[in-house]
């Protein structure tokens, strides 16, 4: 499950591998939990594991696809509802949101695979102003994903005590 970032590859492959490693952690954090557990707000802000997955999916669609004019399912940022992209609606299932994240990853991967790191574009309103490069986007989304994977680690520990960034091999001493 836990993907290592190759030691001696180019910049784009290193960044993309690191992003994939954290994306995998995000999905793993939901493994083995029921629908109530992944939806449960665990802190006063209302943050839930499933809400963070939904937010990260929207972020990938927004930054990679909207910025480069690709088809997207981005949940546009609303200054009157800053947490709208992280709110799990009653009709949304865990499977729906995991599928949303999988579609976002695939769409973002197409952009990453097809464009050079120096490709420049302008993000849509609500995501920023001025031009950005694909390199900047990869770094930014990697940072955001790693940050939220850390939040998810804490939320998961509060739910059932499970910690870490990958499944532990029961045969290997810790």
Coordinates of N, CA and C in Angstrom, one line a residue:
X1 N 0.8 -1.2 0.0 CA 0.0 0.0 0.0 C 0.9 1.2 0.0
X2 N 1.8 1.4 0.9 CA 2.6 2.6 1.0 C 3.6 2.6 -0.1
X3 N 3.5 3.5 -0.9 CA 4.3 3.7 -2.1 C 5.5 4.5 -1.8
X4 N 6.7 4.0 -2.1 CA 7.9 4.8 -1.9 C 8.1 5.7 -3.0
X5 N 8.7 6.9 -2.7 CA 9.1 7.8 -3.8 C 10.5 7.4 -4.3
X6 N 10.6 7.2 -5.6 CA 11.9 6.7 -6.1 C 13.0 7.7 -5.8
X7 N 14.2 7.2 -5.5 CA 15.3 8.1 -5.2 C 16.0 8.8 -6.3
X8 N 16.1 8.2 -7.5 CA 16.9 8.8 -8.5 C 16.0 8.9 -9.8
X9 N 15.0 9.8 -9.8 CA 14.2 10.1 -11.0 C 14.1 11.6 -11.1
X10 N 13.4 11.9 -12.2 CA 13.3 13.4 -12.5 C 12.3 14.1 -11.5
X11 N 12.3 15.4 -11.6 CA 11.5 16.2 -10.7 C 10.0 15.9 -10.8
X12 N 9.5 15.8 -12.0 CA 8.1 15.5 -12.2 C 7.7 14.2 -11.6
X13 N 8.4 13.1 -11.9 CA 8.1 11.8 -11.4 C 8.2 11.8 -9.8
X14 N 9.2 12.5 -9.3 CA 9.3 12.6 -7.8 C 8.1 13.2 -7.2
X15 N 7.7 14.4 -7.8 CA 6.5 15.1 -7.2 C 5.2 14.3 -7.4
X16 N 5.1 13.7 -8.5 CA 3.9 12.9 -8.8 C 3.8 11.6 -7.9
X17 N 5.0 11.0 -7.7 CA 5.0 9.8 -6.8 C 4.7 10.2 -5.4
X18 N 5.2 11.3 -4.9 CA 5.0 11.7 -3.6 C 3.5 12.1 -3.4
X19 N 2.9 12.7 -4.4 CA 1.5 13.0 -4.3 C 0.7 11.7 -4.3
X20 N 1.0 10.7 -5.1 CA 0.3 9.4 -5.1 C 0.5 8.7 -3.8
X21 N 1.6 8.8 -3.1 CA 1.8 8.2 -1.8 C 0.8 8.8 -0.8
X22 N 0.7 10.1 -0.8 CA -0.3 10.7 0.1 C -1.7 10.5 -0.2
X23 N -2.0 10.4 -1.5 CA -3.4 10.1 -2.0 C -3.8 8.7 -1.5
X24 N -2.8 7.8 -1.6 CA -3.1 6.4 -1.1 C -3.4 6.4 0.4
X25 N -2.7 7.2 1.2 CA -2.9 7.3 2.6 C -4.3 7.8 2.9
X26 N -4.7 8.8 2.1 CA -6.1 9.4 2.3 C -7.1 8.3 2.2
X27 N -7.0 7.4 1.1 CA -8.0 6.4 0.9 C -7.9 5.3 2.0
X28 N -6.7 5.0 2.4 CA -6.4 3.9 3.4 C -7.0 4.3 4.8
X29 N -7.1 5.6 5.1 CA -7.6 6.1 6.4 C -9.1 5.7 6.5
X30 N -9.8 5.4 5.5 CA -11.2 5.1 5.6 C -11.4 3.5 5.7
X31 N -10.3 2.8 5.4 CA -10.4 1.3 5.3 C -10.9 0.7 6.6
X32 N -11.9 -0.1 6.6 CA -12.4 -0.9 7.7 C -13.4 -0.1 8.6
X33 N -13.7 1.1 8.2 CA -14.6 1.9 9.0 C -16.0 1.8 8.4
X34 N -17.1 2.0 9.2 CA -18.4 2.0 8.6 C -18.8 3.4 8.3
X35 N -20.0 3.5 7.7 CA -20.4 4.8 7.1 C -20.6 5.9 8.2
X36 N -21.0 5.5 9.4 CA -21.2 6.4 10.5 C -19.8 6.9 11.0
X37 N -18.9 6.1 11.0 CA -17.5 6.5 11.5 C -16.8 7.4 10.5
X38 N -16.9 7.2 9.2 CA -16.3 8.1 8.3 C -17.0 9.4 8.2
X39 N -18.3 9.5 8.5 CA -19.0 10.7 8.4 C -19.0 11.5 9.7
X40 N -18.6 10.9 10.8 CA -18.7 11.5 12.2 C -17.8 12.7 12.3
X41 N -18.3 13.9 12.6 CA -17.5 15.1 12.9 C -16.7 14.8 14.2
X42 N -15.4 14.9 14.1 CA -14.5 14.5 15.2 C -14.0 15.7 16.0
X43 N -14.1 16.9 15.5 CA -13.6 18.1 16.1 C -14.7 19.2 16.0
X44 N -14.5 20.3 16.8 CA -15.5 21.3 16.8 C -15.8 21.9 15.4
X45 N -14.8 21.9 14.5 CA -15.1 22.5 13.2 C -16.0 21.7 12.3
X46 N -16.3 20.4 12.8 CA -17.1 19.6 12.0 C -16.4 18.7 11.0
X47 N -15.1 18.7 11.0 CA -14.3 17.9 10.1 C -14.5 16.4 10.3
X48 N -14.7 15.7 9.2 CA -14.9 14.3 9.2 C -13.9 13.7 8.1
X49 N -13.6 12.4 8.3 CA -12.7 11.7 7.3 C -13.3 11.8 5.9
X50 N -14.6 11.5 5.8 CA -15.2 11.5 4.4 C -15.2 12.9 3.8
X51 N -15.5 13.9 4.7 CA -15.5 15.3 4.2 C -14.1 15.7 3.7
X52 N -13.1 15.2 4.3 CA -11.7 15.6 3.8 C -11.4 14.9 2.5
X53 N -11.9 13.7 2.3 CA -11.8 13.1 1.0 C -12.5 13.9 -0.1
X54 N -13.7 14.3 0.2 CA -14.5 15.1 -0.7 C -13.8 16.4 -1.1
X55 N -13.3 17.1 0.0 CA -12.6 18.3 -0.2 C -11.3 18.1 -1.2
X56 N -10.6 17.1 -0.9 CA -9.4 16.8 -1.7 C -9.7 16.5 -3.1
X57 N -10.8 15.8 -3.4 CA -11.2 15.5 -4.7 C -11.6 16.8 -5.5
X58 N -12.3 17.7 -4.8 CA -12.7 18.9 -5.4 C -11.4 19.8 -5.7
X59 N -10.5 19.8 -4.8 CA -9.2 20.5 -4.9 C -8.5 20.0 -6.2
X60 N -8.4 18.7 -6.4 CA -7.7 18.2 -7.5 C -8.4 18.6 -8.8
X61 N -9.7 18.5 -8.9 CA -10.5 18.9 -10.0 C -10.2 20.4 -10.3
X62 N -10.3 21.2 -9.2 CA -10.2 22.7 -9.4 C -8.8 23.1 -9.8
X63 N -7.8 22.7 -9.1 CA -6.4 23.1 -9.4 C -5.9 22.6 -10.8
X64 N -6.0 21.3 -11.0 CA -5.5 20.7 -12.2 C -6.4 20.9 -13.4
X65 N -7.7 20.6 -13.3 CA -8.5 20.5 -14.4 C -9.1 21.9 -14.8
X66 N -9.7 22.6 -13.8 CA -10.2 23.9 -14.1 C -9.1 24.9 -14.6
X67 N -7.9 24.8 -13.9 CA -6.8 25.7 -14.3 C -6.4 25.5 -15.7
X68 N -6.4 24.2 -16.2 CA -5.9 23.9 -17.5 C -7.0 23.7 -18.5
X69 N -8.2 24.1 -18.1 CA -9.4 24.1 -19.1 C -9.8 22.7 -19.4
X70 N -9.7 21.7 -18.5 CA -10.1 20.4 -18.7 C -11.5 20.1 -18.1
X71 N -12.2 19.0 -18.5 CA -13.4 18.7 -17.9 C -13.2 18.5 -16.4
X72 N -14.2 18.9 -15.6 CA -14.1 19.0 -14.2 C -15.4 18.8 -13.4
X73 N -15.3 18.3 -12.2 CA -16.4 18.2 -11.3 C -16.1 19.1 -10.1
X74 N -15.3 20.1 -10.2 CA -14.9 21.0 -9.1 C -16.1 21.6 -8.4
X75 N -16.1 21.6 -7.1 CA -17.1 22.3 -6.3 C -16.5 23.7 -6.1
X76 N -17.0 24.6 -6.8 CA -16.4 26.0 -6.8 C -16.4 26.5 -5.3
X77 N -15.4 27.2 -5.0 CA -15.3 27.8 -3.7 C -16.3 28.9 -3.5
X78 N -17.0 28.9 -2.4 CA -18.1 29.9 -2.1 C -17.7 30.6 -0.9
X79 N -17.4 31.9 -1.0 CA -17.0 32.7 0.2 C -18.0 32.7 1.3
X80 N -19.3 32.4 0.9 CA -20.4 32.4 1.9 C -20.5 31.0 2.6
X81 N -19.8 30.0 2.0 CA -19.9 28.7 2.5 C -18.5 28.0 2.3
X82 N -17.5 28.5 3.1 CA -16.1 28.0 2.9 C -15.9 26.5 3.0
X83 N -16.8 25.9 3.8 CA -16.6 24.4 4.0 C -17.5 23.6 3.1
X84 N -18.2 24.2 2.1 CA -19.1 23.5 1.3 C -18.6 22.3 0.6
X85 N -17.3 22.3 0.2 CA -16.7 21.2 -0.5 C -16.3 20.1 0.4
X86 N -16.4 20.3 1.7 CA -16.0 19.2 2.7 C -17.3 18.7 3.4
X87 N -18.4 19.2 3.1 CA -19.6 18.7 3.7 C -20.2 17.5 3.0
X88 N -20.4 16.5 3.7 CA -21.0 15.3 3.1 C -22.5 15.4 3.3
X89 N -23.2 15.4 2.2 CA -24.6 15.5 2.2 C -25.3 14.1 2.5
X90 N -26.5 14.1 3.0 CA -27.1 12.9 3.4 C -27.2 11.8 2.3
X91 N -27.4 12.3 1.1 CA -27.6 11.4 0.0 C -26.3 10.8 -0.6
X92 N -25.1 11.4 -0.2 CA -23.8 11.0 -0.7 C -23.3 9.8 0.2
X93 N -23.0 8.7 -0.5 CA -22.5 7.5 0.2 C -20.9 7.6 0.2
X94 N -20.4 6.7 1.0 CA -18.9 6.6 1.1 C -18.4 6.2 -0.3
X95 N -19.1 5.2 -0.9 CA -18.7 4.8 -2.3 C -18.8 5.9 -3.3
X96 N -19.8 6.8 -3.2 CA -19.9 8.0 -4.1 C -18.7 8.9 -4.0
X97 N -18.3 9.2 -2.7 CA -17.2 10.1 -2.5 C -15.9 9.5 -2.9
X98 N -15.7 8.2 -2.6 CA -14.5 7.5 -3.0 C -14.4 7.5 -4.5
X99 N -15.5 7.3 -5.2 CA -15.5 7.3 -6.7 C -15.2 8.7 -7.2
X100 N -15.7 9.7 -6.5 CA -15.4 11.1 -6.9 C -13.9 11.4 -6.8
X101 N -13.3 10.9 -5.7 CA -11.9 11.1 -5.5 C -11.1 10.3 -6.6
X102 N -11.5 9.1 -6.9 CA -10.9 8.4 -7.9 C -10.9 9.1 -9.3
X103 N -12.1 9.6 -9.6 CA -12.2 10.4 -10.9 C -11.3 11.6 -10.9
X104 N -11.3 12.3 -9.7 CA -10.4 13.5 -9.6 C -9.0 13.1 -9.8
X105 N -8.5 12.1 -9.2 CA -7.2 11.6 -9.3 C -6.8 11.3 -10.8
X106 N -7.7 10.6 -11.4 CA -7.5 10.2 -12.8 C -7.5 11.4 -13.7
X107 N -8.4 12.3 -13.5 CA -8.4 13.6 -14.3 C -7.1 14.4 -14.1
X108 N -6.7 14.5 -12.8 CA -5.5 15.3 -12.5 C -4.3 14.6 -13.1
X109 N -4.2 13.2 -13.0 CA -3.1 12.5 -13.5 C -3.0 12.7 -15.0
X110 N -4.1 12.8 -15.7 CA -4.0 13.1 -17.2 C -3.3 14.4 -17.4
X111 N -3.7 15.4 -16.7 CA -3.0 16.8 -16.8 C -1.6 16.6 -16.5
X112 N -1.2 16.0 -15.4 CA 0.2 15.9 -15.0 C 1.0 15.1 -16.0
X113 N 0.4 14.0 -16.6 CA 1.1 13.2 -17.6 C 1.3 14.0 -18.9
X114 N 0.3 14.8 -19.3 CA 0.3 15.4 -20.6 C 1.1 16.7 -20.7
X115 N 1.3 17.4 -19.6 CA 1.9 18.8 -19.6 C 3.3 18.8 -19.0
X116 N 4.0 19.7 -19.4 CA 5.4 20.0 -18.9 C 5.2 20.8 -17.6
X117 N 6.2 20.6 -16.7 CA 6.2 21.3 -15.4 C 6.1 22.8 -15.5
X118 N 6.7 23.3 -16.6 CA 6.7 24.8 -16.8 C 5.5 25.3 -17.5
X119 N 4.5 24.4 -17.9 CA 3.2 24.9 -18.5 C 2.6 25.9 -17.6
X120 N 2.1 27.0 -18.1 CA 1.5 28.1 -17.3 C 0.0 28.2 -17.7
X121 N -0.8 28.5 -16.6 CA -2.2 28.7 -16.8 C -2.7 29.6 -15.7
X122 N -3.9 30.1 -15.8 CA -4.5 31.0 -14.8 C -5.6 30.2 -14.1
X123 N -5.5 30.1 -12.8 CA -6.6 29.4 -12.0 C -7.9 30.1 -12.1
X124 N -9.0 29.4 -11.9 CA -10.3 30.0 -11.9 C -10.5 30.9 -10.7
X125 N -11.5 31.8 -10.7 CA -11.8 32.6 -9.6 C -12.1 31.8 -8.3
X126 N -11.5 32.2 -7.2 CA -11.7 31.5 -6.0 C -10.5 30.6 -5.6
X127 N -9.7 30.3 -6.6 CA -8.5 29.5 -6.4 C -7.2 30.3 -6.4
X128 N -7.2 31.5 -6.9 CA -6.0 32.3 -6.9 C -6.1 33.3 -8.1
X129 N -5.1 34.1 -8.1 CA -5.0 35.1 -9.2 C -3.6 35.1 -9.8
X130 N -3.5 35.4 -11.0 CA -2.2 35.4 -11.6 C -1.9 34.0 -12.2
X131 N -0.8 33.9 -12.9 CA -0.5 32.6 -13.6 C 0.3 31.7 -12.6
X132 N 0.1 30.4 -12.8 CA 0.8 29.4 -12.1 C 1.3 28.3 -13.0
X133 N 2.4 27.6 -12.6 CA 2.9 26.5 -13.4 C 2.4 25.2 -12.9
X134 N 2.5 24.2 -13.7 CA 2.1 22.9 -13.3 C 3.0 22.5 -12.1
X135 N 4.2 22.9 -12.1 CA 5.2 22.6 -11.0 C 4.6 23.1 -9.7
X136 N 4.2 24.4 -9.7 CA 3.6 25.0 -8.5 C 2.4 24.3 -8.1
X137 N 1.5 23.9 -9.0 CA 0.3 23.2 -8.7 C 0.6 21.8 -8.0
X138 N 1.6 21.1 -8.6 CA 1.9 19.8 -8.0 C 2.4 20.0 -6.6
X139 N 3.3 21.0 -6.4 CA 3.8 21.2 -5.0 C 2.6 21.6 -4.1
X140 N 1.8 22.5 -4.6 CA 0.7 23.0 -3.7 C -0.3 21.9 -3.4
X141 N -0.7 21.1 -4.3 CA -1.7 20.0 -4.1 C -1.0 18.9 -3.2
X142 N 0.2 18.6 -3.5 CA 1.0 17.7 -2.6 C 1.0 18.2 -1.2
X143 N 1.3 19.5 -0.9 CA 1.3 20.0 0.4 C -0.1 19.9 1.1
X144 N -1.1 20.2 0.3 CA -2.5 20.2 0.8 C -2.9 18.8 1.2
X145 N -2.6 17.9 0.3 CA -2.9 16.4 0.5 C -2.2 15.9 1.7
X146 N -0.9 16.2 1.9 CA -0.1 15.7 3.0 C -0.7 16.3 4.3
X147 N -1.0 17.6 4.3 CA -1.6 18.3 5.5 C -2.9 17.6 5.9
X148 N -3.8 17.3 4.9 CA -5.1 16.7 5.3 C -4.9 15.2 5.6
X149 N -3.9 14.6 5.0 CA -3.7 13.2 5.5 C -3.2 13.1 6.9
X150 N -2.5 14.2 7.4 CA -2.1 14.3 8.8 C -3.4 14.5 9.7
X151 N -4.3 15.4 9.2 CA -5.5 15.5 9.9 C -6.3 14.2 10.0
X152 N -6.3 13.5 8.9 CA -7.0 12.2 8.9 C -6.4 11.2 9.8
X153 N -5.1 11.3 10.0 CA -4.4 10.4 10.9 C -4.9 10.6 12.3
X154 N -5.0 11.8 12.7 CA -5.5 12.2 14.0 C -7.0 11.8 14.2
X155 N -7.8 12.1 13.2 CA -9.2 11.7 13.3 C -9.4 10.2 13.4
X156 N -8.6 9.4 12.6 CA -8.7 8.0 12.6 C -8.3 7.5 14.0
X157 N -7.2 8.0 14.6 CA -6.8 7.6 15.9 C -7.9 7.9 16.9
X158 N -8.6 9.0 16.8 CA -9.7 9.3 17.7 C -10.9 8.2 17.6
X159 N -11.0 7.7 16.4 CA -12.1 6.8 16.1 C -11.8 5.4 16.7
X160 N -10.6 4.9 16.3 CA -10.3 3.5 16.7 C -8.9 3.2 17.1
X161 N -8.1 4.2 17.2 CA -6.7 4.1 17.7 C -5.7 3.7 16.6
X162 N -6.2 3.5 15.4 CA -5.3 3.1 14.3 C -4.5 4.4 13.8
X163 N -3.2 4.2 13.7 CA -2.3 5.3 13.3 C -1.4 4.8 12.2
X164 N -0.6 5.8 11.7 CA 0.4 5.5 10.7 C 0.0 5.9 9.3
X165 N 0.9 5.7 8.3 CA 0.6 6.1 7.0 C 0.5 4.9 6.0
X166 N 0.5 3.7 6.6 CA 0.4 2.5 5.8 C 0.1 1.3 6.7
X167 N -0.6 0.3 6.2 CA -0.8 -0.9 7.0 C 0.4 -1.5 7.5
X168 N 0.4 -1.9 8.7 CA 1.6 -2.6 9.4 C 1.6 -4.0 9.0
X169 N 2.7 -4.6 8.7 CA 2.9 -6.0 8.5 C 3.0 -6.6 9.9
X170 N 2.1 -7.5 10.2 CA 2.0 -8.1 11.6 C 3.2 -8.9 11.9
X171 N 4.0 -9.3 10.9 CA 5.2 -10.2 11.1 C 6.4 -9.4 11.3
X172 N 6.4 -8.1 11.1 CA 7.5 -7.2 11.3 C 7.5 -6.5 12.6
X173 N 8.5 -6.6 13.4 CA 8.5 -5.8 14.7 C 8.5 -4.3 14.4
X174 N 7.8 -3.6 15.3 CA 7.7 -2.1 15.1 C 8.7 -1.4 16.1

